[in-house]
Amino acid sequence: MMRKKRRPSVDKGEGATATTKAKKSRSAGRQTKEPAPEETNESVFGVFLREAGVTLRQDGTSNEIAVDQVVFQKRIQQQLQKSPRYPGIVQEFTTGLESHIEDPERFRNCLLPCVPRLSDGDPSGVSSFQESVLRMLLGIEMLQTFIINTLLEKLPEFMFDGTGDGGLSIPRIIINQLKWLDRVVDSKELATKLMELVSVAPVEVQRDIITSLPEILEDSQHNDIARELNTLLQENTQLTVPILDALSSLNLSSSLLNEVRGAVMATLAAVQLEDLPVVVKFILHSVSASDANEVVCNLRKKLELEQCIVPPVLQASQSHMKSKGPAASPSTPAAGSSQDSVALILDVIKSAVRFQKTISEAWIKAIESVDEVEDHKVIDLLVLFILHSTNANQSRRGAERVLKVKVRTGLFQEALLQKTFRDYAQVMRGYFPSILALAQSLLRSPDPCVVPFGGHMYRHAFTAFDPYCQQEVVGSLVTHVCSGVSGEVDMALELLCGLVVEKPSEMALYAVFVKGVLDYMDNLTPQQIRRLFHLLSRLAFGQQQQGSHIQDDMHIVIRKQLSSTVPKYKRIGIIGAVMIVGSMGALRVNVKESQNGSLPQETFRQVTGLLELVKSSSESSPEAAALYYDELANLILSSTLDPQVQETIAKSVLDDFQDDFVVDLGPEISGSFPFPAHVKYNLDEEESQGGITINLLPLLAKDNQNKGEQQSQNKKAHKRVSPLCLSPFFRLLRLCEEKQHQGDLEEIDALLGCPLILTDMDVIEKMESMSKAEREFLCTLLFHTINWFREVINAFCSQKEIEMKMKVMTRLQNITYLQTLLERALAGTPGYVPPVANFDGESTDGIIPSSTAPVNKAKKDGTGKKRKAPGKNSSESSSQLEESTEAEKTQQEQPEKEKEKEIRQGVSLVSYRPFFRELDMEVLSVLQCGLLSRSLLDSELHTKVREEVLLGPAELVFLLEDMLRKLEFSLTAAPAKRAPFLKTDKSVGFSHLQQKSSKDIASCCVQLLPALCSHLENCHNHFQTLLSENNGVVDGPATDIQEHQLMSSGYQLLLQVLNTTFSWSGFSQPAQRTLLKKALGVLAGRLKEGGAELTLEKLVKHSFEYLVNFRSSMPSLSTALCLSQLLSTVAEKGGNSAAYREQTASLAKRFLSQEWVTPSGEKERGKDFNETLHTLLSIYLEHVDDVLKAVEEIAGEGIPELLNASKDESSASWPTLNRQTFLVFYKVLMAELEKAARKIPACKISDNTEAQSEKLLTWNLAVRDFHTLVNLVKVFDSRPVLNVCLKYGRLFLESFLKLGMPLLDNSFKRHKEDVQSLLKTFQLSTRQLHHMCGHSKIHQDTSLTNHVPALKKSLELFVYRVKAMLTLNNCQEAFWIGNLKNRNLKGEEILSQRSQESEDDDEEEEQRSPQPREDSEDEVQESDSEESKKVQLEEDMDQDDITDDSE
């Protein structure tokens, strides 16, 4: 509106300005020399103003205005223009203005807003706010230039005054007059003047001018001014903030913006910390979508937050200095603390990320692109937290994904997290919800690699943040514990335990939260319950007793659980009580002197009272008593108890054990038992006088009798002594002795060699004539005996004396012998449930679900029945689970055991593993003894055995099987192990192992590596010697089948143990690099000395060379497969695994080209052999350089040789290929061919002729191989072969359509002949596939017809795709379609469908001389010849069919 009203006067105004311009310098010069007389000024300037409605005040009060400012401006303009003295009057008016503002007070008045003067008549005539006089005059265009000049000339007078009274800064008010003018008459001139001013003004004024520039200048000046500001920016860092403020408000061209941004980025390192947020804001806000990635990447590199953080001491001194120094500018944080600046920087990034999707994506890409651990900075983590905290789902998911990937690949280390929390706790507090959510997500991840990082986030958050956050962290961890997901629960409990140790007083505040978990113990495994009670009892009964407020609750829970009759709850009670004993009775290190460092009497009384309570409440149930002994043993092993408590336990244990289980060795054993009692397995024959014996058979008989009585009479007066408690009680006794005598077991060493009261084991021969009860009694007796020996070995395996070692070895032999007896006894006792040996599992509930059959190793005796394995509630589902995995494994391990099993008529003990006592890791140290072989025995005539302790093959296999199970349990990071539905089953029998970390286990394996290598070499030498003795024949007359089988099992197990060790995922972490080098150093050192200082790459090379040497002595294909897998695993540890591919492939080929014979002389065969062959053949084709050539070699040479060989013979060049294994070969060849086709690079438009020819050649070979394989169906037309062909045929066809056809489109004109022959070959294959579809339909075989619809669709697609290719190359006439008859595999027409042939759903194409259009004159002739070719071709094919099928 204003503009419209004033428009008519614009032209005149412009004319007037010209005159003013001309006169301005004169008037300005004159004014300083002689001021104009007061009255004339008054008469022109004052009068005009008064008439226009403004009264100028002289007395320090504001000028008054009686009209609206628009009216005022209009009146002045009219007065000037209508005056007879115009244009001279303008000069007079301005001179009057000049003299009026000479006086600083009046000048100030003219700069300040006018006050409305309310006339009595019209109070609403003037609005409440009016501009200053000068500001209103600036709106009059004829006066504007002059007034601007006057103001800018006046400005330097006030430059150094600082702020006057009332905090007014005159320079700032002058600049404010120039802002937001409706029109600037001479913008360019104004810009120049302002920049001149900037060059001379002090910093404060410079800042004011620069920040006001966007509001003063018109858009046309923006680019020029920006260039000047950019120059200024590089000269003066003090002005960074105002310049960037101004620049971000200017309207700039993109090229200039990039230039400015580049300059700003270059100076980023020199910018002051408090200015940094503004700089970052400018950089991020000036980004366009196209250059976002590059800019953010540069910003990330240049932004060194690490240097922004000042150590607390320095920080204090800095703030002290600041308070003394000049006043801080408004942009700096009040405290000036570095944390505040970092917080502001992050806020800037947050707003940029939130409002610009491209920036959030650019940050994610920038962080993703970093691929070195050292290159990651704190900013990366902080930005991920920012991205996660924004509401956009996409950036939240992106942040989570990147974090997981970085943690999984080891690029985000705990050190980086620690540094972030340590230095930026205050900043990160704002992102706490995101930190918590990310930690939860990591902890819940099924990938075990990322779980620990989530744990570190929780831990640091607890230590760094305030109590509210700590409470949230504990709450979140408690939620994890109650989730019931095994891996999550373990990690959360471990974290809580860690926090209790690190921050006991803080954690005590949240003890009530943790106590809440006691309501959710149903889902926890025994190991987790142990952890939970450990942490609660530590809180409640620890040394400082900060959490003493939950003590009573703990006692109540324990008593309630102990008094329960449900075994599960009693178990929880026992575990909990023992953990509380551990915390209450722990050795107090820093206690007051007055108590002599021992427990207070009251506490000691509570501890003994609790032990008595547990003992008395578990006496009624042998399982509960055994669990109590096991738990107490664990406690003594893992913690340091007060000497008083330790002694009390040890004394009662020793006395009770002697009373319950040990009897003196007398001449005869009185009593009536199911079997005649004999003293067996005495290793101390010479000390027969005054010896002792374990009273096993009488106790078992009595226990059985008691059970019978108990059913008729519920109340029992005296305590039951159950043989079930024998092993657990002995373990407790041994650990007490070890603790008290610092590892010396002299007090109880008689128990190693002492005999047991058993029966004569010959009774096993008479199993058939026994009653069911007698057979079960015998099995139970064997289980208890084996478990006793296992526990004895656990106890004495670490003893150093040679005599002790000899006895341990003998006990090992006893176990292996007794196991063979037990296998036979179990075979004759179907439905038998063994006594429990691991008491902390569910198996003690005594419920028997449907038993599971160990199908894999079932005894097939004359009757052909398959034995059922025991089932015993949920722990037994363990036996089912283990069986499915373990039994398959063992089959693979011991392919020849079947034969021997039949001889011995035994069943496998695989499914009975939960019923044996767990062997400690220490027992594996026995592997460090040498290997005893038959040749050694024969030559040394038993003499050497006495001097040196040697392992027999059976014992070696026994120990290796146990070691492999342990390694697979703790080193194989299978997410399945953490799946909730498996509950505790998988871990039955590993409760001691669970208490060690996988790193400890791996270190233990590395220590045993030299011994394992020695055994490996011994096995190798054994089979080499065997081959040389038998002149290279595997099954020579000198072969002892049983020994051969044991040695080959041992050989295979050794390779599997090495493979599992080297496959441990922990080796990929930088922290375990030294352990990996040490392990490889052992292998490399067997070949060359001095491996310690070699690089990892060299170590891998030598290890590989060492292992390859074993190739010549492989006893079976499964052992050969294990060696190949081990070599692949070792090769992967180096940076350059490709270097070893060729060797691995040639080794696999060597094994495939070898005939595998069992020691009895038969060829290896069977399901396991086929599975092994499948894996080995896959390894060969995956590692070979040219898959297509390898496939052609087998399909083109090996299979024809097989076809020509007699029925049971193999192919000459591939002896593993025979009629039984053809399906295996066929399946792998088809699968690998399809995989190779998928990997052929797609055709690019940029490809040159050579590249196209190469790809065409590759496809030619692939199609040729495919044709060969598809045609084999005519000979091998069994259902599985057809199934494979239909499945992979479709996949190959799809790959060809996707990758091959675009290549043919492009190559058609250049390589017409090649394309034609390729399609011709492929057409033969598609026709055969079509026949197979017909065959499937006739036979109505659903397993085959399932593949038909998808395959038919692809076949049709192929036809039309070829048509499209010809059309693209202007050859569509060369294409015609006819109905293809449905035929069966032999090529005979399927008659029943003749009537429907016109509707048949697959058509066949034939291309006739596809020529470009120019050659069309020859087309007819070509077509004819092609047609005759087609007829000829079909005749040939039919002829082929007949000959093929007649074979």
Coordinates of C-alpha atoms in Angstrom, one line a residue, residues 405-620:
V405 CA 28.4 -53.5 11.3
K406 CA 31.2 -51.5 12.8
V407 CA 31.2 -53.4 16.0
R408 CA 31.0 -56.8 14.1
T409 CA 34.0 -55.9 11.9
G410 CA 35.9 -54.7 15.0
L411 CA 36.2 -51.1 13.7
F412 CA 34.5 -49.7 16.8
Q413 CA 36.6 -50.8 19.8
E414 CA 35.8 -50.4 23.5
A415 CA 38.7 -47.9 23.8
L416 CA 36.8 -45.4 21.6
L417 CA 33.6 -45.9 23.6
Q418 CA 35.5 -45.4 26.8
K419 CA 37.1 -42.2 25.5
T420 CA 33.7 -40.9 24.4
F421 CA 32.1 -41.5 27.8
R422 CA 35.1 -40.2 29.7
D423 CA 35.5 -36.9 27.9
Y424 CA 31.9 -36.1 26.8
A425 CA 29.7 -37.5 29.6
Q426 CA 28.0 -34.1 30.0
V427 CA 27.2 -33.9 26.3
M428 CA 26.1 -37.6 26.0
R429 CA 23.8 -37.3 28.9
G430 CA 21.3 -35.6 26.5
Y431 CA 21.4 -38.7 24.2
F432 CA 20.9 -41.2 27.1
P433 CA 17.6 -42.6 25.7
S434 CA 19.4 -43.5 22.4
I435 CA 22.4 -44.9 24.2
L436 CA 20.1 -47.1 26.2
A437 CA 18.1 -48.2 23.2
L438 CA 21.2 -49.0 21.2
A439 CA 22.7 -51.0 24.0
Q440 CA 19.5 -53.0 24.4
S441 CA 19.4 -53.7 20.7
L442 CA 23.1 -54.9 20.7
L443 CA 22.5 -57.1 23.7
R444 CA 19.5 -58.7 22.1
S445 CA 21.4 -59.3 18.9
P446 CA 21.7 -63.0 17.8
D447 CA 25.2 -62.2 16.6
P448 CA 27.6 -63.0 19.5
C449 CA 30.2 -60.5 18.1
V450 CA 28.2 -57.4 18.9
V451 CA 26.8 -58.4 22.3
P452 CA 29.8 -57.4 24.4
F453 CA 29.8 -53.9 22.9
G454 CA 26.3 -53.4 24.1
G455 CA 27.5 -54.5 27.5
H456 CA 30.3 -51.9 27.5
M457 CA 27.7 -49.2 26.6
Y458 CA 25.6 -50.2 29.6
R459 CA 28.7 -50.3 31.9
H460 CA 30.0 -46.9 30.9
A461 CA 26.5 -45.3 31.0
F462 CA 26.2 -46.5 34.6
T463 CA 29.6 -45.2 35.6
A464 CA 29.4 -41.8 33.7
F465 CA 25.8 -40.7 34.3
D466 CA 23.6 -39.5 37.2
P467 CA 21.5 -41.7 39.5
Y468 CA 18.4 -41.4 37.3
C469 CA 20.4 -43.0 34.4
Q470 CA 21.9 -45.6 36.7
Q471 CA 18.4 -46.6 37.7
E472 CA 17.4 -46.9 34.1
V473 CA 20.5 -49.0 33.3
V474 CA 19.8 -51.4 36.1
G475 CA 16.1 -51.6 35.2
S476 CA 17.0 -52.3 31.6
L477 CA 19.5 -55.1 32.6
V478 CA 17.0 -56.6 34.9
T479 CA 14.5 -56.7 31.9
H480 CA 17.2 -58.5 29.9
V481 CA 17.7 -61.1 32.7
C482 CA 13.9 -61.7 32.8
S483 CA 13.7 -62.1 29.0
G484 CA 14.5 -65.8 29.1
V485 CA 16.8 -65.6 26.0
S486 CA 19.9 -67.4 27.1
G487 CA 22.7 -65.3 25.6
E488 CA 21.0 -62.1 26.7
V489 CA 20.5 -63.3 30.2
D490 CA 24.1 -64.4 30.6
M491 CA 25.5 -61.0 29.4
A492 CA 23.1 -59.0 31.6
L493 CA 24.0 -61.0 34.7
E494 CA 27.7 -60.7 33.9
L495 CA 27.3 -56.9 33.6
L496 CA 25.3 -56.7 36.9
C497 CA 28.0 -58.8 38.6
G498 CA 30.7 -56.5 37.2
L499 CA 28.9 -53.4 38.4
V500 CA 28.5 -54.8 41.9
V501 CA 32.3 -55.4 42.0
E502 CA 33.1 -51.9 40.5
K503 CA 30.5 -49.8 42.2
P504 CA 29.1 -51.6 45.2
S505 CA 27.7 -48.6 47.0
E506 CA 25.9 -47.2 43.9
M507 CA 24.5 -50.7 43.1
A508 CA 23.3 -51.2 46.6
L509 CA 20.7 -48.4 46.0
Y510 CA 19.2 -50.6 43.3
A511 CA 19.4 -53.9 45.1
V512 CA 15.6 -54.0 45.3
F513 CA 15.4 -53.9 41.5
V514 CA 17.8 -56.8 41.1
K515 CA 15.9 -58.7 43.9
G516 CA 12.9 -58.6 41.6
V517 CA 14.5 -61.2 39.3
L518 CA 13.9 -63.8 42.1
D519 CA 10.3 -64.0 40.9
Y520 CA 11.4 -65.0 37.4
M521 CA 13.8 -67.8 38.2
D522 CA 11.8 -70.5 36.4
N523 CA 13.4 -69.5 33.0
L524 CA 17.0 -69.4 34.3
T525 CA 19.5 -72.2 33.8
P526 CA 21.4 -73.4 36.9
Q527 CA 24.5 -71.4 35.8
Q528 CA 22.4 -68.3 35.6
I529 CA 20.8 -68.9 39.0
R530 CA 24.4 -69.2 40.4
R531 CA 25.3 -65.9 38.8
L532 CA 22.1 -64.2 40.2
F533 CA 22.6 -65.4 43.7
H534 CA 26.3 -64.6 43.6
L535 CA 25.4 -61.0 42.7
L536 CA 22.6 -60.7 45.2
S537 CA 24.5 -62.3 48.1
R538 CA 27.4 -60.0 47.3
L539 CA 25.1 -57.0 47.6
A540 CA 23.4 -58.2 50.7
F541 CA 26.2 -60.0 52.6
G542 CA 29.3 -58.5 51.0
Q543 CA 32.1 -56.9 53.2
Q544 CA 30.6 -53.4 53.3
Q545 CA 27.0 -54.8 53.5
Q546 CA 25.6 -51.7 51.7
G547 CA 22.6 -53.8 50.5
S548 CA 21.9 -55.2 54.0
H549 CA 18.2 -54.2 53.6
I550 CA 17.6 -57.2 51.4
Q551 CA 19.2 -59.8 53.7
D552 CA 16.0 -60.8 55.3
D553 CA 14.3 -61.3 51.9
M554 CA 17.2 -63.4 50.8
H555 CA 16.9 -65.7 53.9
I556 CA 13.2 -66.0 53.4
V557 CA 13.5 -67.0 49.7
I558 CA 16.3 -69.5 50.5
R559 CA 14.4 -71.2 53.3
K560 CA 11.2 -71.3 51.2
Q561 CA 13.0 -72.9 48.3
L562 CA 14.9 -75.4 50.5
S563 CA 11.7 -76.6 52.2
S564 CA 10.0 -77.2 48.8
T565 CA 9.3 -80.8 47.8
V566 CA 9.6 -79.9 44.1
P567 CA 13.1 -80.8 43.0
K568 CA 13.4 -77.8 40.7
Y569 CA 12.8 -75.3 43.6
K570 CA 14.9 -77.3 46.0
R571 CA 17.7 -77.1 43.5
I572 CA 17.4 -73.3 43.3
G573 CA 17.5 -73.2 47.2
I574 CA 20.6 -75.2 47.4
I575 CA 22.4 -73.1 44.7
G576 CA 21.3 -69.9 46.4
A577 CA 22.3 -71.0 49.9
V578 CA 25.8 -72.1 48.8
M579 CA 26.3 -68.7 47.1
I580 CA 25.2 -66.9 50.3
V581 CA 27.7 -69.0 52.3
G582 CA 30.3 -67.9 49.7
S583 CA 29.6 -64.2 50.3
M584 CA 29.2 -64.4 54.1
G585 CA 32.1 -66.7 54.7
A586 CA 34.5 -65.0 52.2
L587 CA 38.0 -64.2 53.5
R588 CA 38.0 -60.6 54.8
V589 CA 41.1 -58.8 53.6
N590 CA 40.9 -55.4 55.2
V591 CA 39.1 -55.9 58.5
K592 CA 40.0 -54.2 61.8
E593 CA 42.9 -55.7 63.7
S594 CA 40.8 -56.5 66.8
Q595 CA 39.2 -59.5 65.0
N596 CA 42.6 -60.9 63.8
G597 CA 41.3 -60.8 60.3
S598 CA 38.8 -63.6 60.9
L599 CA 35.1 -63.7 60.6
P600 CA 32.9 -62.2 63.4
Q601 CA 31.6 -64.9 65.6
E602 CA 28.0 -64.1 64.7
T603 CA 28.6 -64.3 61.0
F604 CA 30.5 -67.7 61.5
R605 CA 27.5 -69.0 63.4
Q606 CA 25.1 -67.9 60.6
V607 CA 27.4 -69.6 58.0
T608 CA 27.5 -72.9 59.8
G609 CA 23.8 -72.7 60.6
L610 CA 23.0 -72.2 56.9
L611 CA 25.3 -75.1 55.9
E612 CA 23.5 -77.4 58.4
L613 CA 20.1 -76.3 57.1
V614 CA 21.1 -77.1 53.5
K615 CA 22.6 -80.4 54.5
S616 CA 19.5 -81.5 56.6
S617 CA 17.0 -80.4 53.9
S618 CA 18.9 -82.3 51.2
E619 CA 19.4 -85.6 53.0
S620 CA 16.1 -87.0 52.0

